[in-house]
Amino acid sequence: AQKVTQAQTEISVVEKEDVTLDCVYETRDTTYYLFWYKQPPSGELVFLIRRNSFDEQNEISGRYSWNFQKSTSSFNFTITASQVVDSAVYFCALRLIQGAQKLVFGQGTRLTINP
Amino acid sequence: DVKVTQSSRYLVKRTGEKVFLECVQDMDHENMFWYRQDPGLGLRLIYFSYDVKMKEKGDIPEGYSVSREKKERFSLILESASTNQTSMYLCASSSPYNEQFFGPGTRLTVL
């Protein structure tokens, strides 16, 4: 069975600080996808990124970056120079490439950016 | 843009009532999913469907059923609502092996 753990339940930082959200996953399969979703106060989950298990390259998109390390089964998400609009609940998720296409989610991290 | 809509944002029902939650997507996606979201537990999969009239149980199907008569519509049914089904319900859709797109959610309260 697959499992995703986001140990940080809540994080609160001051605007312009950098913040890293941790994600650790467990799976016996060697082929899988990892995802990050953002859930703003409106409630709708917004897709941020998908990485597959073959590609350990880090990714940067504007102020967002992701660090994927298979050796530690981690897929961490960093926001640089945080802004109030980044306040949301962030979910990490895993899905196997073969078989059922269901997502397994972590518990979520509530990020609050204070002005 | 992909659009997934859910019939209600907020719903209040009484114990024992039959409850229907509707989800519609406009991107011709084959896959549709129902999750519930509870604090500290993240999202948990209730049911999913790969095609019309097909359904598969997720991780917590007890107390729920689903219906998919048309490709764009996926309904979640609570046959006899109970207070422990008070939760946020999220619908999602995807094409095979691609990311899921989510609706805005329905916050259901069962009194």
PDB file of C-alpha atoms in Angstrom:
ATOM      1  CA  ALA A   1       0.000   0.000   0.000  1.00  0.00           C
ATOM      2  CA  GLN A   2       1.068   3.555  -0.578  1.00  0.00           C
ATOM      3  CA  LYS A   3       1.349   6.232   2.055  1.00  0.00           C
ATOM      4  CA  VAL A   4       2.118   9.950   2.013  1.00  0.00           C
ATOM      5  CA  THR A   5       3.112  11.837   5.140  1.00  0.00           C
ATOM      6  CA  GLN A   6       3.159  15.590   5.603  1.00  0.00           C
ATOM      7  CA  ALA A   7       4.459  15.956   9.120  1.00  0.00           C
ATOM      8  CA  GLN A   8       3.915  19.718   9.296  1.00  0.00           C
ATOM      9  CA  THR A   9       0.286  20.322  10.157  1.00  0.00           C
ATOM     10  CA  GLU A  10       0.548  24.101  10.203  1.00  0.00           C
ATOM     11  CA  ILE A  11       3.240  26.602   9.291  1.00  0.00           C
ATOM     12  CA  SER A  12       3.106  30.323   9.857  1.00  0.00           C
ATOM     13  CA  VAL A  13       5.695  32.737   8.474  1.00  0.00           C
ATOM     14  CA  VAL A  14       6.037  36.413   7.786  1.00  0.00           C
ATOM     15  CA  GLU A  15       5.729  37.637   4.229  1.00  0.00           C
ATOM     16  CA  LYS A  16       8.926  37.458   2.143  1.00  0.00           C
ATOM     17  CA  GLU A  17      10.326  34.593   4.149  1.00  0.00           C
ATOM     18  CA  ASP A  18      11.206  31.357   2.380  1.00  0.00           C
ATOM     19  CA  VAL A  19       9.267  28.303   3.507  1.00  0.00           C
ATOM     20  CA  THR A  20       9.618  24.588   2.785  1.00  0.00           C
ATOM     21  CA  LEU A  21       6.799  22.090   2.994  1.00  0.00           C
ATOM     22  CA  ASP A  22       7.912  18.527   3.596  1.00  0.00           C
ATOM     23  CA  CYS A  23       6.481  15.412   1.959  1.00  0.00           C
ATOM     24  CA  VAL A  24       7.618  11.843   2.553  1.00  0.00           C
ATOM     25  CA  TYR A  25       6.105   8.915   0.727  1.00  0.00           C
ATOM     26  CA  GLU A  26       6.094   5.132   0.897  1.00  0.00           C
ATOM     27  CA  THR A  27       5.564   2.700  -1.926  1.00  0.00           C
ATOM     28  CA  ARG A  28       7.005  -0.613  -3.030  1.00  0.00           C
ATOM     29  CA  ASP A  29       6.410   0.205  -6.646  1.00  0.00           C
ATOM     30  CA  THR A  30       9.223   1.677  -8.689  1.00  0.00           C
ATOM     31  CA  THR A  31       7.041   3.636 -11.087  1.00  0.00           C
ATOM     32  CA  TYR A  32       4.828   6.341  -9.706  1.00  0.00           C
ATOM     33  CA  TYR A  33       3.849   9.988  -9.955  1.00  0.00           C
ATOM     34  CA  LEU A  34       4.098  12.591  -7.223  1.00  0.00           C
ATOM     35  CA  PHE A  35       1.915  15.672  -7.086  1.00  0.00           C
ATOM     36  CA  TRP A  36       1.441  18.891  -5.185  1.00  0.00           C
ATOM     37  CA  TYR A  37      -1.935  20.591  -4.973  1.00  0.00           C
ATOM     38  CA  LYS A  38      -2.896  23.925  -3.422  1.00  0.00           C
ATOM     39  CA  GLN A  39      -6.247  24.446  -1.712  1.00  0.00           C
ATOM     40  CA  PRO A  40      -6.989  28.149  -1.182  1.00  0.00           C
ATOM     41  CA  PRO A  41      -9.822  29.280   1.114  1.00  0.00           C
ATOM     42  CA  SER A  42     -12.276  28.922  -1.783  1.00  0.00           C
ATOM     43  CA  GLY A  43     -11.904  25.150  -1.389  1.00  0.00           C
ATOM     44  CA  GLU A  44     -10.990  24.025  -4.882  1.00  0.00           C
ATOM     45  CA  LEU A  45      -7.769  22.047  -5.176  1.00  0.00           C
ATOM     46  CA  VAL A  46      -5.421  23.550  -7.733  1.00  0.00           C
ATOM     47  CA  PHE A  47      -2.852  21.360  -9.440  1.00  0.00           C
ATOM     48  CA  LEU A  48       0.719  22.647  -9.064  1.00  0.00           C
ATOM     49  CA  ILE A  49       3.084  19.972 -10.313  1.00  0.00           C
ATOM     50  CA  ARG A  50       3.494  16.335 -11.305  1.00  0.00           C
ATOM     51  CA  ARG A  51       6.791  14.451 -11.265  1.00  0.00           C
ATOM     52  CA  ASN A  52       7.389  10.878 -12.295  1.00  0.00           C
ATOM     53  CA  SER A  53       9.680   8.501 -10.482  1.00  0.00           C
ATOM     54  CA  PHE A  54      12.136   8.383 -13.378  1.00  0.00           C
ATOM     55  CA  ASP A  55      12.936  12.051 -13.201  1.00  0.00           C
ATOM     56  CA  GLU A  56      14.737  13.323 -10.114  1.00  0.00           C
ATOM     57  CA  GLN A  57      15.554  16.695 -11.549  1.00  0.00           C
ATOM     58  CA  ASN A  58      14.519  19.560  -9.364  1.00  0.00           C
ATOM     59  CA  GLU A  59      11.976  21.924 -10.819  1.00  0.00           C
ATOM     60  CA  ILE A  60      11.551  25.647 -10.476  1.00  0.00           C
ATOM     61  CA  SER A  61       8.532  27.658 -11.476  1.00  0.00           C
ATOM     62  CA  GLY A  62       8.770  31.285 -10.498  1.00  0.00           C
ATOM     63  CA  ARG A  63       8.891  31.449  -6.697  1.00  0.00           C
ATOM     64  CA  TYR A  64       8.053  27.749  -6.402  1.00  0.00           C
ATOM     65  CA  SER A  65      10.589  24.939  -6.449  1.00  0.00           C
ATOM     66  CA  TRP A  66      10.418  21.234  -5.809  1.00  0.00           C
ATOM     67  CA  ASN A  67      13.129  18.897  -4.585  1.00  0.00           C
ATOM     68  CA  PHE A  68      12.595  15.218  -5.379  1.00  0.00           C
ATOM     69  CA  GLN A  69      14.954  12.741  -3.711  1.00  0.00           C
ATOM     70  CA  LYS A  70      14.286   9.054  -4.178  1.00  0.00           C
ATOM     71  CA  SER A  71      17.019   8.144  -1.705  1.00  0.00           C
ATOM     72  CA  THR A  72      14.987   9.668   1.116  1.00  0.00           C
ATOM     73  CA  SER A  73      11.535   9.173  -0.496  1.00  0.00           C
ATOM     74  CA  SER A  74      10.876  12.863  -0.253  1.00  0.00           C
ATOM     75  CA  PHE A  75       9.294  15.451  -2.505  1.00  0.00           C
ATOM     76  CA  ASN A  76       9.613  18.799  -0.765  1.00  0.00           C
ATOM     77  CA  PHE A  77       8.130  22.078  -1.899  1.00  0.00           C
ATOM     78  CA  THR A  78       9.751  25.457  -1.311  1.00  0.00           C
ATOM     79  CA  ILE A  79       8.189  28.863  -1.719  1.00  0.00           C
ATOM     80  CA  THR A  80      10.713  31.654  -2.015  1.00  0.00           C
ATOM     81  CA  ALA A  81       9.841  35.178  -0.915  1.00  0.00           C
ATOM     82  CA  SER A  82       6.416  34.110   0.288  1.00  0.00           C
ATOM     83  CA  GLN A  83       3.373  36.294  -0.279  1.00  0.00           C
ATOM     84  CA  VAL A  84       0.031  36.532   1.501  1.00  0.00           C
ATOM     85  CA  VAL A  85      -1.646  34.962  -1.548  1.00  0.00           C
ATOM     86  CA  ASP A  86       0.350  31.810  -0.891  1.00  0.00           C
ATOM     87  CA  SER A  87      -1.730  31.191   2.219  1.00  0.00           C
ATOM     88  CA  ALA A  88      -3.544  27.899   1.639  1.00  0.00           C
ATOM     89  CA  VAL A  89      -3.561  24.236   2.510  1.00  0.00           C
ATOM     90  CA  TYR A  90      -1.040  22.297   0.451  1.00  0.00           C
ATOM     91  CA  PHE A  91      -1.356  18.613  -0.304  1.00  0.00           C
ATOM     92  CA  CYS A  92       1.235  16.170  -1.511  1.00  0.00           C
ATOM     93  CA  ALA A  93      -0.056  13.071  -3.297  1.00  0.00           C
ATOM     94  CA  LEU A  94       1.172   9.886  -4.966  1.00  0.00           C
ATOM     95  CA  ARG A  95      -0.249   7.746  -7.718  1.00  0.00           C
ATOM     96  CA  LEU A  96       1.101   4.587  -9.251  1.00  0.00           C
ATOM     97  CA  ILE A  97       1.781   4.732 -12.957  1.00  0.00           C
ATOM     98  CA  GLN A  98       0.419   1.220 -13.485  1.00  0.00           C
ATOM     99  CA  GLY A  99      -2.899   0.003 -12.213  1.00  0.00           C
ATOM    100  CA  ALA A 100      -5.534   2.059 -10.459  1.00  0.00           C
ATOM    101  CA  GLN A 101      -5.265   5.774 -11.059  1.00  0.00           C
ATOM    102  CA  LYS A 102      -6.307   6.863  -7.613  1.00  0.00           C
ATOM    103  CA  LEU A 103      -4.361   9.466  -5.705  1.00  0.00           C
ATOM    104  CA  VAL A 104      -3.124   8.866  -2.187  1.00  0.00           C
ATOM    105  CA  PHE A 105      -2.946  12.165  -0.331  1.00  0.00           C
ATOM    106  CA  GLY A 106      -0.988  13.352   2.635  1.00  0.00           C
ATOM    107  CA  GLN A 107      -2.761  15.027   5.527  1.00  0.00           C
ATOM    108  CA  GLY A 108      -2.058  18.501   4.195  1.00  0.00           C
ATOM    109  CA  THR A 109      -0.080  21.455   5.550  1.00  0.00           C
ATOM    110  CA  ARG A 110      -1.864  24.691   6.344  1.00  0.00           C
ATOM    111  CA  LEU A 111       0.423  27.563   5.392  1.00  0.00           C
ATOM    112  CA  THR A 112      -0.286  31.041   6.693  1.00  0.00           C
ATOM    113  CA  ILE A 113       1.679  33.983   5.392  1.00  0.00           C
ATOM    114  CA  ASN A 114       1.380  37.003   7.665  1.00  0.00           C
ATOM    115  CA  PRO A 115       1.842  40.522   6.307  1.00  0.00           C
TER     116      PRO A 115
ATOM    117  CA  ASP B   1     -10.085  25.557 -18.914  1.00  0.00           C
ATOM    118  CA  VAL B   2     -11.211  22.340 -17.326  1.00  0.00           C
ATOM    119  CA  LYS B   3     -14.308  22.861 -15.320  1.00  0.00           C
ATOM    120  CA  VAL B   4     -15.656  20.555 -12.663  1.00  0.00           C
ATOM    121  CA  THR B   5     -18.830  21.717 -11.002  1.00  0.00           C
ATOM    122  CA  GLN B   6     -20.644  20.403  -7.970  1.00  0.00           C
ATOM    123  CA  SER B   7     -24.330  20.914  -7.382  1.00  0.00           C
ATOM    124  CA  SER B   8     -24.084  22.605  -3.995  1.00  0.00           C
ATOM    125  CA  ARG B   9     -21.403  24.410  -2.004  1.00  0.00           C
ATOM    126  CA  TYR B  10     -23.223  23.892   1.284  1.00  0.00           C
ATOM    127  CA  LEU B  11     -25.802  21.318   2.253  1.00  0.00           C
ATOM    128  CA  VAL B  12     -27.568  20.567   5.529  1.00  0.00           C
ATOM    129  CA  LYS B  13     -29.434  17.288   5.920  1.00  0.00           C
ATOM    130  CA  ARG B  14     -30.976  15.283   8.715  1.00  0.00           C
ATOM    131  CA  THR B  15     -29.933  11.854   9.913  1.00  0.00           C
ATOM    132  CA  GLY B  16     -31.535   9.132   7.830  1.00  0.00           C
ATOM    133  CA  GLU B  17     -32.165  11.278   4.771  1.00  0.00           C
ATOM    134  CA  LYS B  18     -31.054  10.148   1.340  1.00  0.00           C
ATOM    135  CA  VAL B  19     -28.539  12.613  -0.049  1.00  0.00           C
ATOM    136  CA  PHE B  20     -27.425  13.130  -3.636  1.00  0.00           C
ATOM    137  CA  LEU B  21     -24.235  15.002  -4.506  1.00  0.00           C
ATOM    138  CA  GLU B  22     -23.838  15.762  -8.179  1.00  0.00           C
ATOM    139  CA  CYS B  23     -20.661  16.384 -10.109  1.00  0.00           C
ATOM    140  CA  VAL B  24     -20.351  17.451 -13.741  1.00  0.00           C
ATOM    141  CA  GLN B  25     -17.202  17.897 -15.836  1.00  0.00           C
ATOM    142  CA  ASP B  26     -16.988  19.476 -19.258  1.00  0.00           C
ATOM    143  CA  MET B  27     -13.709  18.078 -20.581  1.00  0.00           C
ATOM    144  CA  ASP B  28     -14.829  14.670 -21.764  1.00  0.00           C
ATOM    145  CA  HIS B  29     -12.704  12.979 -19.108  1.00  0.00           C
ATOM    146  CA  GLU B  30     -12.989   9.238 -18.718  1.00  0.00           C
ATOM    147  CA  ASN B  31     -12.122   9.157 -15.038  1.00  0.00           C
ATOM    148  CA  MET B  32     -14.125  10.639 -12.208  1.00  0.00           C
ATOM    149  CA  PHE B  33     -13.549  10.469  -8.466  1.00  0.00           C
ATOM    150  CA  TRP B  34     -15.264  11.260  -5.194  1.00  0.00           C
ATOM    151  CA  TYR B  35     -13.213  12.140  -2.114  1.00  0.00           C
ATOM    152  CA  ARG B  36     -14.046  13.297   1.349  1.00  0.00           C
ATOM    153  CA  GLN B  37     -11.804  15.704   3.204  1.00  0.00           C
ATOM    154  CA  ASP B  38     -11.557  15.765   6.975  1.00  0.00           C
ATOM    155  CA  PRO B  39      -9.146  17.736   9.181  1.00  0.00           C
ATOM    156  CA  GLY B  40      -5.961  15.831   9.873  1.00  0.00           C
ATOM    157  CA  LEU B  41      -6.860  13.064   7.443  1.00  0.00           C
ATOM    158  CA  GLY B  42      -6.343  14.734   4.094  1.00  0.00           C
ATOM    159  CA  LEU B  43      -8.457  13.517   1.204  1.00  0.00           C
ATOM    160  CA  ARG B  44      -9.705   9.961   1.165  1.00  0.00           C
ATOM    161  CA  LEU B  45     -11.112   8.241  -1.896  1.00  0.00           C
ATOM    162  CA  ILE B  46     -14.690   7.025  -1.653  1.00  0.00           C
ATOM    163  CA  TYR B  47     -15.441   5.765  -5.173  1.00  0.00           C
ATOM    164  CA  PHE B  48     -14.131   6.241  -8.665  1.00  0.00           C
ATOM    165  CA  SER B  49     -15.218   5.464 -12.197  1.00  0.00           C
ATOM    166  CA  TYR B  50     -13.237   4.779 -15.345  1.00  0.00           C
ATOM    167  CA  ASP B  51     -16.164   4.855 -17.714  1.00  0.00           C
ATOM    168  CA  VAL B  52     -19.900   5.175 -17.968  1.00  0.00           C
ATOM    169  CA  LYS B  53     -21.715   2.659 -15.784  1.00  0.00           C
ATOM    170  CA  MET B  54     -18.428   1.504 -14.288  1.00  0.00           C
ATOM    171  CA  LYS B  55     -17.490   2.091 -10.665  1.00  0.00           C
ATOM    172  CA  GLU B  56     -14.851   0.933  -8.262  1.00  0.00           C
ATOM    173  CA  LYS B  57     -14.634   1.196  -4.507  1.00  0.00           C
ATOM    174  CA  GLY B  58     -12.041   3.445  -3.047  1.00  0.00           C
ATOM    175  CA  ASP B  59     -10.669   3.348   0.475  1.00  0.00           C
ATOM    176  CA  ILE B  60     -13.818   4.279   2.391  1.00  0.00           C
ATOM    177  CA  PRO B  61     -16.907   3.219   0.399  1.00  0.00           C
ATOM    178  CA  GLU B  62     -19.050   2.151   3.356  1.00  0.00           C
ATOM    179  CA  GLY B  63     -22.286   4.095   3.561  1.00  0.00           C
ATOM    180  CA  TYR B  64     -21.957   5.469   0.036  1.00  0.00           C
ATOM    181  CA  SER B  65     -22.923   4.478  -3.480  1.00  0.00           C
ATOM    182  CA  VAL B  66     -22.357   6.126  -6.851  1.00  0.00           C
ATOM    183  CA  SER B  67     -23.970   6.403 -10.235  1.00  0.00           C
ATOM    184  CA  ARG B  68     -22.481   7.233 -13.609  1.00  0.00           C
ATOM    185  CA  GLU B  69     -25.116   7.118 -16.328  1.00  0.00           C
ATOM    186  CA  LYS B  70     -23.442   9.732 -18.517  1.00  0.00           C
ATOM    187  CA  LYS B  71     -19.769  10.368 -19.118  1.00  0.00           C
ATOM    188  CA  GLU B  72     -19.859  13.922 -17.784  1.00  0.00           C
ATOM    189  CA  ARG B  73     -21.816  13.230 -14.607  1.00  0.00           C
ATOM    190  CA  PHE B  74     -20.850  11.313 -11.477  1.00  0.00           C
ATOM    191  CA  SER B  75     -23.222  11.207  -8.532  1.00  0.00           C
ATOM    192  CA  LEU B  76     -22.455  10.306  -4.943  1.00  0.00           C
ATOM    193  CA  ILE B  77     -25.340   8.923  -2.908  1.00  0.00           C
ATOM    194  CA  LEU B  78     -25.641   8.679   0.842  1.00  0.00           C
ATOM    195  CA  GLU B  79     -28.413   6.124   1.258  1.00  0.00           C
ATOM    196  CA  SER B  80     -29.127   7.053   4.876  1.00  0.00           C
ATOM    197  CA  ALA B  81     -27.084   9.999   6.045  1.00  0.00           C
ATOM    198  CA  SER B  82     -25.399   9.795   9.415  1.00  0.00           C
ATOM    199  CA  THR B  83     -23.637  12.419  11.507  1.00  0.00           C
ATOM    200  CA  ASN B  84     -20.240  10.834  10.832  1.00  0.00           C
ATOM    201  CA  GLN B  85     -20.716  11.668   7.173  1.00  0.00           C
ATOM    202  CA  THR B  86     -20.506  15.364   7.933  1.00  0.00           C
ATOM    203  CA  SER B  87     -17.540  16.392   5.813  1.00  0.00           C
ATOM    204  CA  MET B  88     -16.271  18.235   2.769  1.00  0.00           C
ATOM    205  CA  TYR B  89     -16.877  16.235  -0.406  1.00  0.00           C
ATOM    206  CA  LEU B  90     -14.688  16.833  -3.434  1.00  0.00           C
ATOM    207  CA  CYS B  91     -15.229  15.569  -6.955  1.00  0.00           C
ATOM    208  CA  ALA B  92     -12.423  15.266  -9.497  1.00  0.00           C
ATOM    209  CA  SER B  93     -11.973  14.192 -13.089  1.00  0.00           C
ATOM    210  CA  SER B  94      -9.048  13.288 -15.311  1.00  0.00           C
ATOM    211  CA  SER B  95      -8.093  11.771 -18.596  1.00  0.00           C
ATOM    212  CA  PRO B  96      -6.137   8.535 -18.259  1.00  0.00           C
ATOM    213  CA  TYR B  97      -2.757   8.929 -16.547  1.00  0.00           C
ATOM    214  CA  ASN B  98      -3.023  12.694 -16.246  1.00  0.00           C
ATOM    215  CA  GLU B  99      -3.551  14.974 -13.270  1.00  0.00           C
ATOM    216  CA  GLN B 100      -6.941  15.242 -11.635  1.00  0.00           C
ATOM    217  CA  PHE B 101      -8.955  18.437 -11.736  1.00  0.00           C
ATOM    218  CA  PHE B 102     -11.133  19.198  -8.762  1.00  0.00           C
ATOM    219  CA  GLY B 103     -14.470  20.851  -8.212  1.00  0.00           C
ATOM    220  CA  PRO B 104     -15.077  23.493  -5.517  1.00  0.00           C
ATOM    221  CA  GLY B 105     -16.374  20.984  -2.992  1.00  0.00           C
ATOM    222  CA  THR B 106     -19.641  20.488  -1.112  1.00  0.00           C
ATOM    223  CA  ARG B 107     -19.620  21.009   2.624  1.00  0.00           C
ATOM    224  CA  LEU B 108     -22.229  18.606   3.968  1.00  0.00           C
ATOM    225  CA  THR B 109     -23.583  18.835   7.493  1.00  0.00           C
ATOM    226  CA  VAL B 110     -25.737  16.007   8.808  1.00  0.00           C
ATOM    227  CA  LEU B 111     -27.749  16.924  11.901  1.00  0.00           C
TER     228      LEU B 111
END
